[in-house]
Tab-separated table of C-alpha atoms in Angstrom:
chain	number	residue	atom	x	y	z
A	1	UNK	CA	-75.354	81.086	-67.814
A	2	UNK	CA	-78.108	80.609	-70.380
A	3	UNK	CA	-76.392	79.599	-73.603
A	4	UNK	CA	-79.687	79.233	-75.418
A	5	UNK	CA	-79.855	78.036	-79.009
A	6	UNK	CA	-77.073	80.315	-80.211
A	7	UNK	CA	-74.481	77.699	-79.296
A	8	UNK	CA	-76.089	74.596	-80.849
A	9	UNK	CA	-73.329	72.781	-82.719
A	10	UNK	CA	-73.740	72.399	-86.520
A	11	UNK	CA	-72.935	68.691	-86.022
A	12	UNK	CA	-75.620	68.125	-83.360
A	13	UNK	CA	-78.779	66.160	-84.309
A	14	UNK	CA	-80.870	69.293	-83.683
A	15	UNK	CA	-79.204	70.948	-86.684
A	16	UNK	CA	-79.155	67.829	-88.886
A	17	UNK	CA	-82.302	68.760	-90.807
A	18	UNK	CA	-85.418	70.850	-90.595
A	19	UNK	CA	-88.153	69.775	-88.131
A	20	UNK	CA	-90.216	68.937	-91.240
A	21	UNK	CA	-88.819	66.670	-93.950
A	22	UNK	CA	-90.067	66.976	-97.519
A	23	UNK	CA	-91.116	63.799	-99.325
A	24	UNK	CA	-89.668	63.525	-102.853
A	25	UNK	CA	-91.684	62.047	-105.678
A	26	UNK	CA	-90.526	59.363	-108.108
A	27	UNK	CA	-89.354	62.093	-110.457
A	28	UNK	CA	-87.110	63.596	-107.749
A	29	UNK	CA	-89.236	66.749	-107.405
A	30	UNK	CA	-90.353	67.827	-103.909
A	31	UNK	CA	-93.992	67.026	-103.237
A	32	UNK	CA	-96.424	69.005	-101.102
A	33	UNK	CA	-96.289	66.355	-98.409
A	34	UNK	CA	-94.048	66.915	-95.381
A	35	UNK	CA	-93.302	64.618	-92.442
A	36	UNK	CA	-92.272	65.563	-88.935
A	37	UNK	CA	-88.700	64.506	-88.121
A	38	UNK	CA	-88.910	61.362	-85.899
A	39	UNK	CA	-87.493	61.768	-82.386
A	40	UNK	CA	-84.963	58.964	-82.938
A	41	UNK	CA	-82.943	61.361	-85.153
A	42	UNK	CA	-82.314	63.537	-82.086
A	43	UNK	CA	-80.947	60.650	-79.994
A	44	UNK	CA	-77.404	60.987	-78.557
A	45	UNK	CA	-74.694	60.007	-81.039
A	46	UNK	CA	-72.393	57.603	-79.171
A	47	UNK	CA	-69.549	56.249	-81.388
A	48	UNK	CA	-68.178	54.228	-78.431
A	49	UNK	CA	-71.445	52.305	-77.913
A	50	UNK	CA	-71.883	51.770	-81.674
A	51	UNK	CA	-68.330	50.463	-82.065
A	52	UNK	CA	-68.658	48.063	-79.114
A	53	UNK	CA	-72.032	46.653	-80.226
A	54	UNK	CA	-70.868	46.368	-83.852
A	55	UNK	CA	-67.720	44.447	-82.781
A	56	UNK	CA	-69.801	42.004	-80.774
A	57	UNK	CA	-72.470	41.571	-83.486
A	58	UNK	CA	-69.860	40.936	-86.180
A	59	UNK	CA	-68.552	37.989	-84.123
A	60	UNK	CA	-71.923	36.237	-84.259
A	61	UNK	CA	-71.522	35.358	-87.952
A	62	UNK	CA	-68.236	33.480	-87.500
A	63	UNK	CA	-67.882	29.771	-88.180
A	64	UNK	CA	-65.781	27.554	-85.933
A	65	UNK	CA	-62.381	26.483	-87.260
A	66	UNK	CA	-59.651	24.298	-85.762
A	67	UNK	CA	-56.658	22.174	-86.681
A	68	UNK	CA	-56.809	18.374	-86.629
A	69	UNK	CA	-56.469	17.109	-83.060
A	70	UNK	CA	-53.681	14.735	-84.204
A	71	UNK	CA	-51.791	17.248	-86.391
A	72	UNK	CA	-48.075	17.314	-85.579
A	73	UNK	CA	-48.356	14.416	-83.065
A	74	UNK	CA	-48.241	11.413	-85.383
A	75	UNK	CA	-44.610	10.456	-84.759
A	76	UNK	CA	-43.446	7.666	-82.477
A	77	UNK	CA	-41.345	9.974	-80.271
A	78	UNK	CA	-40.128	9.943	-76.711
A	79	UNK	CA	-37.762	12.136	-74.735
A	80	UNK	CA	-34.208	10.843	-74.157
A	81	UNK	CA	-34.322	12.272	-70.638
A	82	UNK	CA	-31.426	13.997	-68.908
A	83	UNK	CA	-27.737	13.186	-68.916
A	84	UNK	CA	-27.114	13.128	-72.665
A	85	UNK	CA	-26.312	16.825	-73.111
A	86	UNK	CA	-29.385	17.416	-75.325
A	87	UNK	CA	-32.731	19.085	-74.657
A	88	UNK	CA	-35.564	17.017	-73.194
A	89	UNK	CA	-37.890	17.504	-76.199
A	90	UNK	CA	-39.435	14.223	-77.456
A	91	UNK	CA	-37.314	12.691	-80.243
A	92	UNK	CA	-38.262	10.409	-83.128
A	93	UNK	CA	-37.363	6.811	-82.300
A	94	UNK	CA	-35.576	4.254	-84.465
A	95	UNK	CA	-32.576	4.691	-86.756
A	96	UNK	CA	-31.468	4.483	-90.345
A	97	UNK	CA	-33.325	7.622	-91.473
A	98	UNK	CA	-32.671	11.328	-91.306
A	99	UNK	CA	-35.684	11.709	-89.015
A	100	UNK	CA	-34.329	9.486	-86.259
A	101	UNK	CA	-33.421	11.546	-83.202
A	102	UNK	CA	-35.088	14.718	-84.560
A	103	UNK	CA	-37.227	16.710	-82.146
A	104	UNK	CA	-40.989	16.166	-82.433
A	105	UNK	CA	-44.368	17.342	-81.098
A	106	UNK	CA	-43.210	20.767	-79.867
A	107	UNK	CA	-44.244	23.972	-81.586
A	108	UNK	CA	-40.554	24.794	-82.141
A	109	UNK	CA	-39.926	21.494	-83.984
A	110	UNK	CA	-40.116	20.819	-87.712
A	111	UNK	CA	-43.399	19.016	-88.356
A	112	UNK	CA	-44.603	19.617	-84.780
A	113	UNK	CA	-48.022	20.853	-83.624
A	114	UNK	CA	-48.814	24.565	-83.381
A	115	UNK	CA	-48.723	26.320	-80.016
A	116	UNK	CA	-52.090	26.153	-78.271
A	117	UNK	CA	-53.964	24.479	-81.170
A	118	UNK	CA	-57.282	26.057	-82.210
A	119	UNK	CA	-60.341	24.241	-80.871
A	120	UNK	CA	-63.916	24.292	-82.194
A	121	UNK	CA	-65.217	24.783	-78.637
A	122	UNK	CA	-63.713	28.282	-78.416
A	123	UNK	CA	-66.229	31.014	-77.470
A	124	UNK	CA	-66.930	32.351	-80.954
A	125	UNK	CA	-70.078	34.378	-80.319
A	126	UNK	CA	-70.781	37.302	-78.041
A	127	UNK	CA	-73.985	38.133	-76.209
A	128	UNK	CA	-75.016	41.809	-76.192
A	129	UNK	CA	-77.538	43.480	-73.898
A	130	UNK	CA	-80.782	44.178	-75.725
A	131	UNK	CA	-80.906	47.764	-74.483
A	132	UNK	CA	-77.387	48.346	-75.745
A	133	UNK	CA	-78.328	47.029	-79.179
A	134	UNK	CA	-81.332	49.327	-79.329
A	135	UNK	CA	-79.282	52.311	-78.125
A	136	UNK	CA	-76.647	51.654	-80.787
A	137	UNK	CA	-79.256	51.472	-83.561
A	138	UNK	CA	-80.804	54.758	-82.348
A	139	UNK	CA	-77.333	56.393	-82.336
A	140	UNK	CA	-76.613	55.128	-85.865
A	141	UNK	CA	-79.955	56.475	-87.111
A	142	UNK	CA	-79.273	59.878	-85.504
A	143	UNK	CA	-75.843	60.003	-87.184
A	144	UNK	CA	-77.389	59.191	-90.571
A	145	UNK	CA	-79.260	62.512	-90.320
A	146	UNK	CA	-76.092	64.607	-89.905
A	147	UNK	CA	-74.774	65.565	-93.390
A	148	UNK	CA	-71.257	66.179	-92.084
A	149	UNK	CA	-71.007	62.638	-90.651
A	150	UNK	CA	-72.506	61.067	-93.802
A	151	UNK	CA	-69.991	62.909	-95.994
A	152	UNK	CA	-67.138	62.058	-93.605
A	153	UNK	CA	-68.010	58.387	-94.076
A	154	UNK	CA	-67.309	58.840	-97.788
A	155	UNK	CA	-70.832	59.043	-99.261
A	156	UNK	CA	-71.346	61.340	-102.267
A	157	UNK	CA	-74.330	63.457	-101.174
A	158	UNK	CA	-73.218	66.886	-102.410
A	159	UNK	CA	-76.232	67.219	-104.742
A	160	UNK	CA	-78.844	65.480	-102.567
A	161	UNK	CA	-81.809	67.695	-101.617
A	162	UNK	CA	-81.683	67.044	-97.882
A	163	UNK	CA	-80.683	64.458	-95.298
A	164	UNK	CA	-82.533	62.337	-94.230
A	165	UNK	CA	-83.807	61.658	-97.773
A	166	UNK	CA	-87.446	60.481	-97.988
A	167	UNK	CA	-89.148	59.269	-101.195
A	168	UNK	CA	-92.784	58.426	-101.833
A	169	UNK	CA	-94.209	54.948	-101.221
A	170	UNK	CA	-94.379	54.315	-104.967
A	171	UNK	CA	-90.725	53.251	-104.692
A	172	UNK	CA	-91.879	50.161	-102.763
A	173	UNK	CA	-93.856	49.010	-105.831
A	174	UNK	CA	-90.898	49.112	-108.247
A	175	UNK	CA	-89.931	45.747	-109.722
A	176	UNK	CA	-87.597	46.625	-112.595
A	177	UNK	CA	-83.954	47.501	-111.937
A	178	UNK	CA	-84.010	50.029	-114.808
A	179	UNK	CA	-86.729	52.033	-113.051
A	180	UNK	CA	-84.867	51.809	-109.749
A	181	UNK	CA	-81.676	53.195	-111.375
A	182	UNK	CA	-83.698	56.045	-112.940
A	183	UNK	CA	-85.207	56.891	-109.546
A	184	UNK	CA	-81.782	57.015	-107.876
A	185	UNK	CA	-80.567	59.343	-110.595
A	186	UNK	CA	-83.555	61.651	-110.174
A	187	UNK	CA	-83.086	61.952	-106.388
A	188	UNK	CA	-79.320	62.642	-107.027
A	189	UNK	CA	-78.206	59.452	-105.209
A	190	UNK	CA	-76.574	57.979	-108.353
A	191	UNK	CA	-73.180	59.602	-107.568
A	192	UNK	CA	-72.855	57.372	-104.509
A	193	UNK	CA	-73.790	54.295	-106.577
A	194	UNK	CA	-71.188	55.187	-109.231
A	195	UNK	CA	-68.539	55.546	-106.488
A	196	UNK	CA	-69.321	51.960	-105.378
A	197	UNK	CA	-69.256	50.555	-108.916
A	198	UNK	CA	-65.871	52.212	-109.586
A	199	UNK	CA	-64.439	50.864	-106.311
A	200	UNK	CA	-64.900	47.179	-107.140
A	201	UNK	CA	-61.473	45.499	-106.945
A	202	UNK	CA	-59.919	42.082	-106.425
A	203	UNK	CA	-59.412	41.305	-102.767
A	204	UNK	CA	-55.826	40.998	-101.535
A	205	UNK	CA	-54.987	37.662	-99.930
A	206	UNK	CA	-56.610	34.234	-99.669
A	207	UNK	CA	-60.143	35.586	-99.399
A	208	UNK	CA	-60.168	35.393	-103.219
A	209	UNK	CA	-60.419	31.611	-102.834
A	210	UNK	CA	-63.105	31.768	-100.145
A	211	UNK	CA	-66.150	33.189	-101.931
A	212	UNK	CA	-65.240	36.823	-101.222
A	213	UNK	CA	-63.271	37.543	-104.364
A	214	UNK	CA	-64.061	41.238	-104.711
A	215	UNK	CA	-64.202	44.242	-102.369
A	216	UNK	CA	-66.509	47.204	-102.874
A	217	UNK	CA	-67.528	50.345	-100.979
A	218	UNK	CA	-71.001	50.623	-99.443
A	219	UNK	CA	-73.579	52.813	-101.130
A	220	UNK	CA	-77.103	53.973	-100.158
A	221	UNK	CA	-79.243	51.898	-97.760
A	222	UNK	CA	-82.850	51.738	-98.944
A	223	UNK	CA	-85.208	51.427	-95.939
A	224	UNK	CA	-88.724	50.300	-96.813
A	225	UNK	CA	-91.897	49.303	-94.923
A	226	UNK	CA	-93.581	46.823	-97.248
A	227	UNK	CA	-93.041	45.285	-100.676
A	228	UNK	CA	-89.999	43.258	-99.791
A	229	UNK	CA	-89.158	40.262	-101.951
A	230	UNK	CA	-92.221	40.739	-104.188
A	231	UNK	CA	-91.271	44.241	-105.381
A	232	UNK	CA	-88.655	46.680	-104.081
A	233	UNK	CA	-85.958	44.053	-103.386
A	234	UNK	CA	-86.260	42.759	-106.947
A	235	UNK	CA	-85.657	46.273	-108.276
A	236	UNK	CA	-82.667	47.344	-106.130
A	237	UNK	CA	-80.830	44.100	-105.267
A	238	UNK	CA	-78.609	44.061	-108.378
A	239	UNK	CA	-77.373	47.686	-108.164
A	240	UNK	CA	-73.729	47.805	-106.940
A	241	UNK	CA	-73.316	49.111	-103.408
A	242	UNK	CA	-77.054	49.418	-102.718
A	243	UNK	CA	-78.477	47.464	-99.778
A	244	UNK	CA	-82.061	47.081	-98.607
A	245	UNK	CA	-83.514	46.774	-95.137
A	246	UNK	CA	-87.041	46.587	-93.745
A	247	UNK	CA	-87.699	49.286	-91.147
A	248	UNK	CA	-88.932	46.597	-88.723
A	249	UNK	CA	-85.544	44.821	-88.957
A	250	UNK	CA	-83.022	47.685	-88.839
A	251	UNK	CA	-79.558	46.203	-88.521
A	252	UNK	CA	-76.546	47.978	-87.003
A	253	UNK	CA	-74.198	46.099	-89.338
A	254	UNK	CA	-75.930	47.943	-92.207
A	255	UNK	CA	-76.535	51.267	-90.441
A	256	UNK	CA	-72.878	51.596	-89.334
A	257	UNK	CA	-70.679	49.316	-91.476
A	258	UNK	CA	-67.306	48.730	-89.837
A	259	UNK	CA	-68.581	50.488	-86.716
A	260	UNK	CA	-68.388	53.845	-88.523
A	261	UNK	CA	-71.372	56.182	-88.126
A	262	UNK	CA	-73.062	58.067	-90.954
A	263	UNK	CA	-74.611	55.632	-93.480
A	264	UNK	CA	-76.471	57.340	-96.320
A	265	UNK	CA	-80.104	56.144	-95.990
A	266	UNK	CA	-82.974	56.578	-98.449
A	267	UNK	CA	-86.306	56.163	-96.662
A	268	UNK	CA	-89.711	55.408	-98.092
A	269	UNK	CA	-92.508	57.547	-96.719
A	270	UNK	CA	-94.241	54.834	-94.703
A	271	UNK	CA	-90.951	53.541	-93.262
A	272	UNK	CA	-89.967	57.048	-92.147
A	273	UNK	CA	-93.400	57.678	-90.601
A	274	UNK	CA	-93.241	54.437	-88.570
A	275	UNK	CA	-90.022	55.339	-86.699
A	276	UNK	CA	-91.822	57.128	-83.859
A	277	UNK	CA	-93.979	54.053	-83.289
A	278	UNK	CA	-90.885	51.833	-83.436
A	279	UNK	CA	-88.493	53.828	-81.214
A	280	UNK	CA	-90.852	56.121	-79.319
A	281	UNK	CA	-89.985	59.691	-78.385
A	282	UNK	CA	-88.160	61.390	-75.493
A	283	UNK	CA	-91.439	61.573	-73.587
A	284	UNK	CA	-93.208	58.392	-74.732
A	285	UNK	CA	-92.075	54.762	-74.690
A	286	UNK	CA	-91.857	52.676	-77.858
A	287	UNK	CA	-95.036	50.857	-78.803
A	288	UNK	CA	-93.185	47.916	-80.382
A	289	UNK	CA	-90.003	47.635	-78.273
A	290	UNK	CA	-91.158	46.787	-74.755
A	291	UNK	CA	-89.691	49.070	-72.088
A	292	UNK	CA	-87.527	51.073	-74.504
A	293	UNK	CA	-87.471	54.875	-74.310
A	294	UNK	CA	-85.092	57.207	-76.129
A	295	UNK	CA	-82.393	58.632	-73.883
A	296	UNK	CA	-81.720	62.335	-73.601
A	297	UNK	CA	-78.315	63.726	-74.601
A	298	UNK	CA	-76.192	64.748	-71.616
A	299	UNK	CA	-75.245	67.946	-73.465
A	300	UNK	CA	-77.118	69.847	-76.141
A	301	UNK	CA	-73.765	70.911	-77.558
A	302	UNK	CA	-70.760	68.639	-77.152
A	303	UNK	CA	-68.370	71.189	-78.676
A	304	UNK	CA	-66.595	72.176	-75.436
A	305	UNK	CA	-64.200	74.558	-77.160
A	306	UNK	CA	-67.072	76.520	-78.572
A	307	UNK	CA	-68.812	76.587	-75.171
A	308	UNK	CA	-65.734	77.787	-73.279
A	309	UNK	CA	-64.900	80.464	-75.848
A	310	UNK	CA	-68.474	81.749	-76.053
A	311	UNK	CA	-69.265	85.338	-74.995
A	312	UNK	CA	-71.639	84.072	-72.289
A	313	UNK	CA	-68.936	82.055	-70.520
A	314	UNK	CA	-65.995	84.412	-71.178
A	315	UNK	CA	-67.926	87.378	-69.729
A	316	UNK	CA	-68.163	85.678	-66.294
A	317	UNK	CA	-64.729	84.115	-65.891
A	318	UNK	CA	-61.809	86.018	-64.334
A	319	UNK	CA	-59.166	87.341	-66.771
A	320	UNK	CA	-56.130	85.172	-67.416
A	321	UNK	CA	-53.047	85.931	-65.325
A	322	UNK	CA	-50.459	87.727	-67.423
A	323	UNK	CA	-47.575	87.769	-64.936
A	324	UNK	CA	-46.294	84.410	-63.867
A	325	UNK	CA	-44.137	84.179	-60.736
A	326	UNK	CA	-41.367	81.726	-61.417
A	327	UNK	CA	-39.112	80.214	-58.712
A	328	UNK	CA	-35.442	80.932	-59.414
A	329	UNK	CA	-33.170	77.998	-60.105
A	330	UNK	CA	-31.170	77.225	-56.946
A	331	UNK	CA	-27.404	77.196	-57.582
A	332	UNK	CA	-25.134	74.612	-55.969
A	333	UNK	CA	-22.463	76.393	-53.820
A	334	UNK	CA	-20.129	73.411	-54.231
A	335	UNK	CA	-20.104	73.918	-58.002
A	336	UNK	CA	-20.782	77.651	-58.260
A	337	UNK	CA	-18.093	79.803	-56.506
A	338	UNK	CA	-20.232	82.969	-56.573
A	339	UNK	CA	-23.005	81.118	-54.707
A	340	UNK	CA	-20.445	79.844	-52.160
A	341	UNK	CA	-19.061	83.349	-51.611
A	342	UNK	CA	-22.588	84.620	-50.955
A	343	UNK	CA	-23.067	82.219	-48.043
A	344	UNK	CA	-19.394	82.162	-46.864
A	345	UNK	CA	-17.502	85.498	-47.167
A	346	UNK	CA	-14.222	83.739	-46.119
A	347	UNK	CA	-14.414	81.349	-49.091
A	348	UNK	CA	-12.257	83.552	-51.326
A	349	UNK	CA	-9.457	83.805	-48.692
A	350	UNK	CA	-9.568	80.063	-48.047
A	351	UNK	CA	-9.418	79.294	-51.741
A	352	UNK	CA	-6.473	81.690	-52.207
A	353	UNK	CA	-4.583	80.056	-49.340
A	354	UNK	CA	-5.228	76.575	-50.752
A	355	UNK	CA	-4.014	77.608	-54.220
A	356	UNK	CA	-0.872	79.221	-52.731
A	357	UNK	CA	-0.142	76.159	-50.617
A	358	UNK	CA	-0.541	73.939	-53.642
A	359	UNK	CA	1.755	76.142	-55.710
A	360	UNK	CA	4.480	76.063	-52.972
A	361	UNK	CA	4.165	72.287	-52.631
A	362	UNK	CA	4.604	71.815	-56.399
A	363	UNK	CA	7.664	74.103	-56.420
A	364	UNK	CA	9.217	72.254	-53.439
A	365	UNK	CA	8.591	68.870	-55.052
A	366	UNK	CA	10.265	69.973	-58.306
A	367	UNK	CA	13.283	71.307	-56.314
A	368	UNK	CA	13.698	67.966	-54.431
A	369	UNK	CA	13.333	66.003	-57.683
A	370	UNK	CA	15.968	68.139	-59.363
A	371	UNK	CA	18.424	67.645	-56.425
A	372	UNK	CA	17.806	63.851	-56.426
A	373	UNK	CA	18.583	63.669	-60.143
A	374	UNK	CA	21.805	65.637	-59.612
A	375	UNK	CA	22.770	63.425	-56.604
A	376	UNK	CA	23.054	66.375	-54.219
A	377	UNK	CA	19.913	65.778	-52.205
A	378	UNK	CA	20.248	65.318	-48.449
A	379	UNK	CA	17.437	64.410	-46.068
A	380	UNK	CA	16.978	67.214	-43.486
A	381	UNK	CA	18.181	66.360	-39.937
A	382	UNK	CA	14.658	66.872	-38.625
A	383	UNK	CA	13.282	64.249	-41.036
A	384	UNK	CA	16.136	61.853	-40.264
A	385	UNK	CA	15.430	62.048	-36.510
A	386	UNK	CA	11.705	61.469	-37.122
A	387	UNK	CA	12.409	58.393	-39.254
A	388	UNK	CA	14.774	56.947	-36.616
A	389	UNK	CA	12.148	57.477	-33.928
A	390	UNK	CA	9.485	55.675	-36.005
A	391	UNK	CA	11.828	52.751	-36.651
A	392	UNK	CA	12.740	52.526	-32.973
A	393	UNK	CA	9.109	52.518	-31.802
A	394	UNK	CA	8.300	49.877	-34.400
A	395	UNK	CA	11.022	47.569	-33.117
A	396	UNK	CA	9.894	48.048	-29.508
A	397	UNK	CA	6.295	47.167	-30.415
A	398	UNK	CA	7.321	44.033	-32.286
A	399	UNK	CA	9.514	42.881	-29.384
A	400	UNK	CA	6.608	43.315	-26.970
A	401	UNK	CA	4.267	41.500	-29.323
A	402	UNK	CA	6.370	38.354	-29.703
A	403	UNK	CA	7.420	38.145	-26.082
A	404	UNK	CA	6.522	34.761	-24.601
A	405	UNK	CA	5.911	33.160	-28.027
A	406	UNK	CA	8.046	30.711	-30.016
A	407	UNK	CA	8.466	33.116	-32.989
A	408	UNK	CA	11.977	34.073	-31.901
């Protein structure tokens, strides 16, 4: 079945933007210059790979921490051993104080060491395959070109001209923060900056004492080619929520903060144009990353529900079965009398006989009980003879059993 382009998902990279991206001027107005969309924006979007690589990369910034090797073990303590009806935990030696005889060292003891004390030689960092890192960055870049994913991440891009957003190279020459703020307002990216400024709050917990006193949402990521610390970084570094990154040093921790795809990126013209050279295309290897070539998506449209329900697929599948043959529930003849009668026609007669026999037995028992209470009951001669016979045979057996022994 040829599904063609009619089933391309609106969330797929192919629908993220036009094949040509318009470059905006400093004043926010579209210029006559247009750039071809780099191939990296059509790379497969893999949240699983991005999340894994992000988790490993975030570990590489950690500092070692541990408790003192002697913590909780500075008592003179020794176990009392067995035989004193107490546990064998080491106990503080000596006498005359409240501490004497108290348990020590164990993690369950007051003043004892922690269980499995932290050590500085723990494996803090995590090595990640280079190809995985590159794949994750390509995925994060592709996701940044899908407006739905960028908005789902919480960025305010309702009024932005298009995504990805490209501005002229004059932005790389800005040095004053005032001009940078004006430029963000003109390209309609100021709403995202305001969201970040309004979100600044005191951190909950002890991080307040550890040089991370405030928390704040992430805003636009400005990606530039040149200028760096002499120009563009001076202009944008003090705007809340705004981060900067050189296109030659794209970082997954910035492109997908928290492992969540869809960072709002503002590209300068030269940075955007250099992406094909940096990541290559689906048919050509990267010029700067040795041996790296963009991978093809396994599916042009990952929306399976839309594929299955499409006219092209539904026209070739067989119609759904409307009548369903269900197996009847088997009834237990021992519990269900109707089922028993179906397999045994004599069951009704047998049951009737049993009930009648039971009824006669109950009536006879009541009659005997009534006669016994009145004192007029006599054992039938037949029963008397049977009892005598049983008694007689019992005596004969006992006599034979003890014959030749010293019991009698």
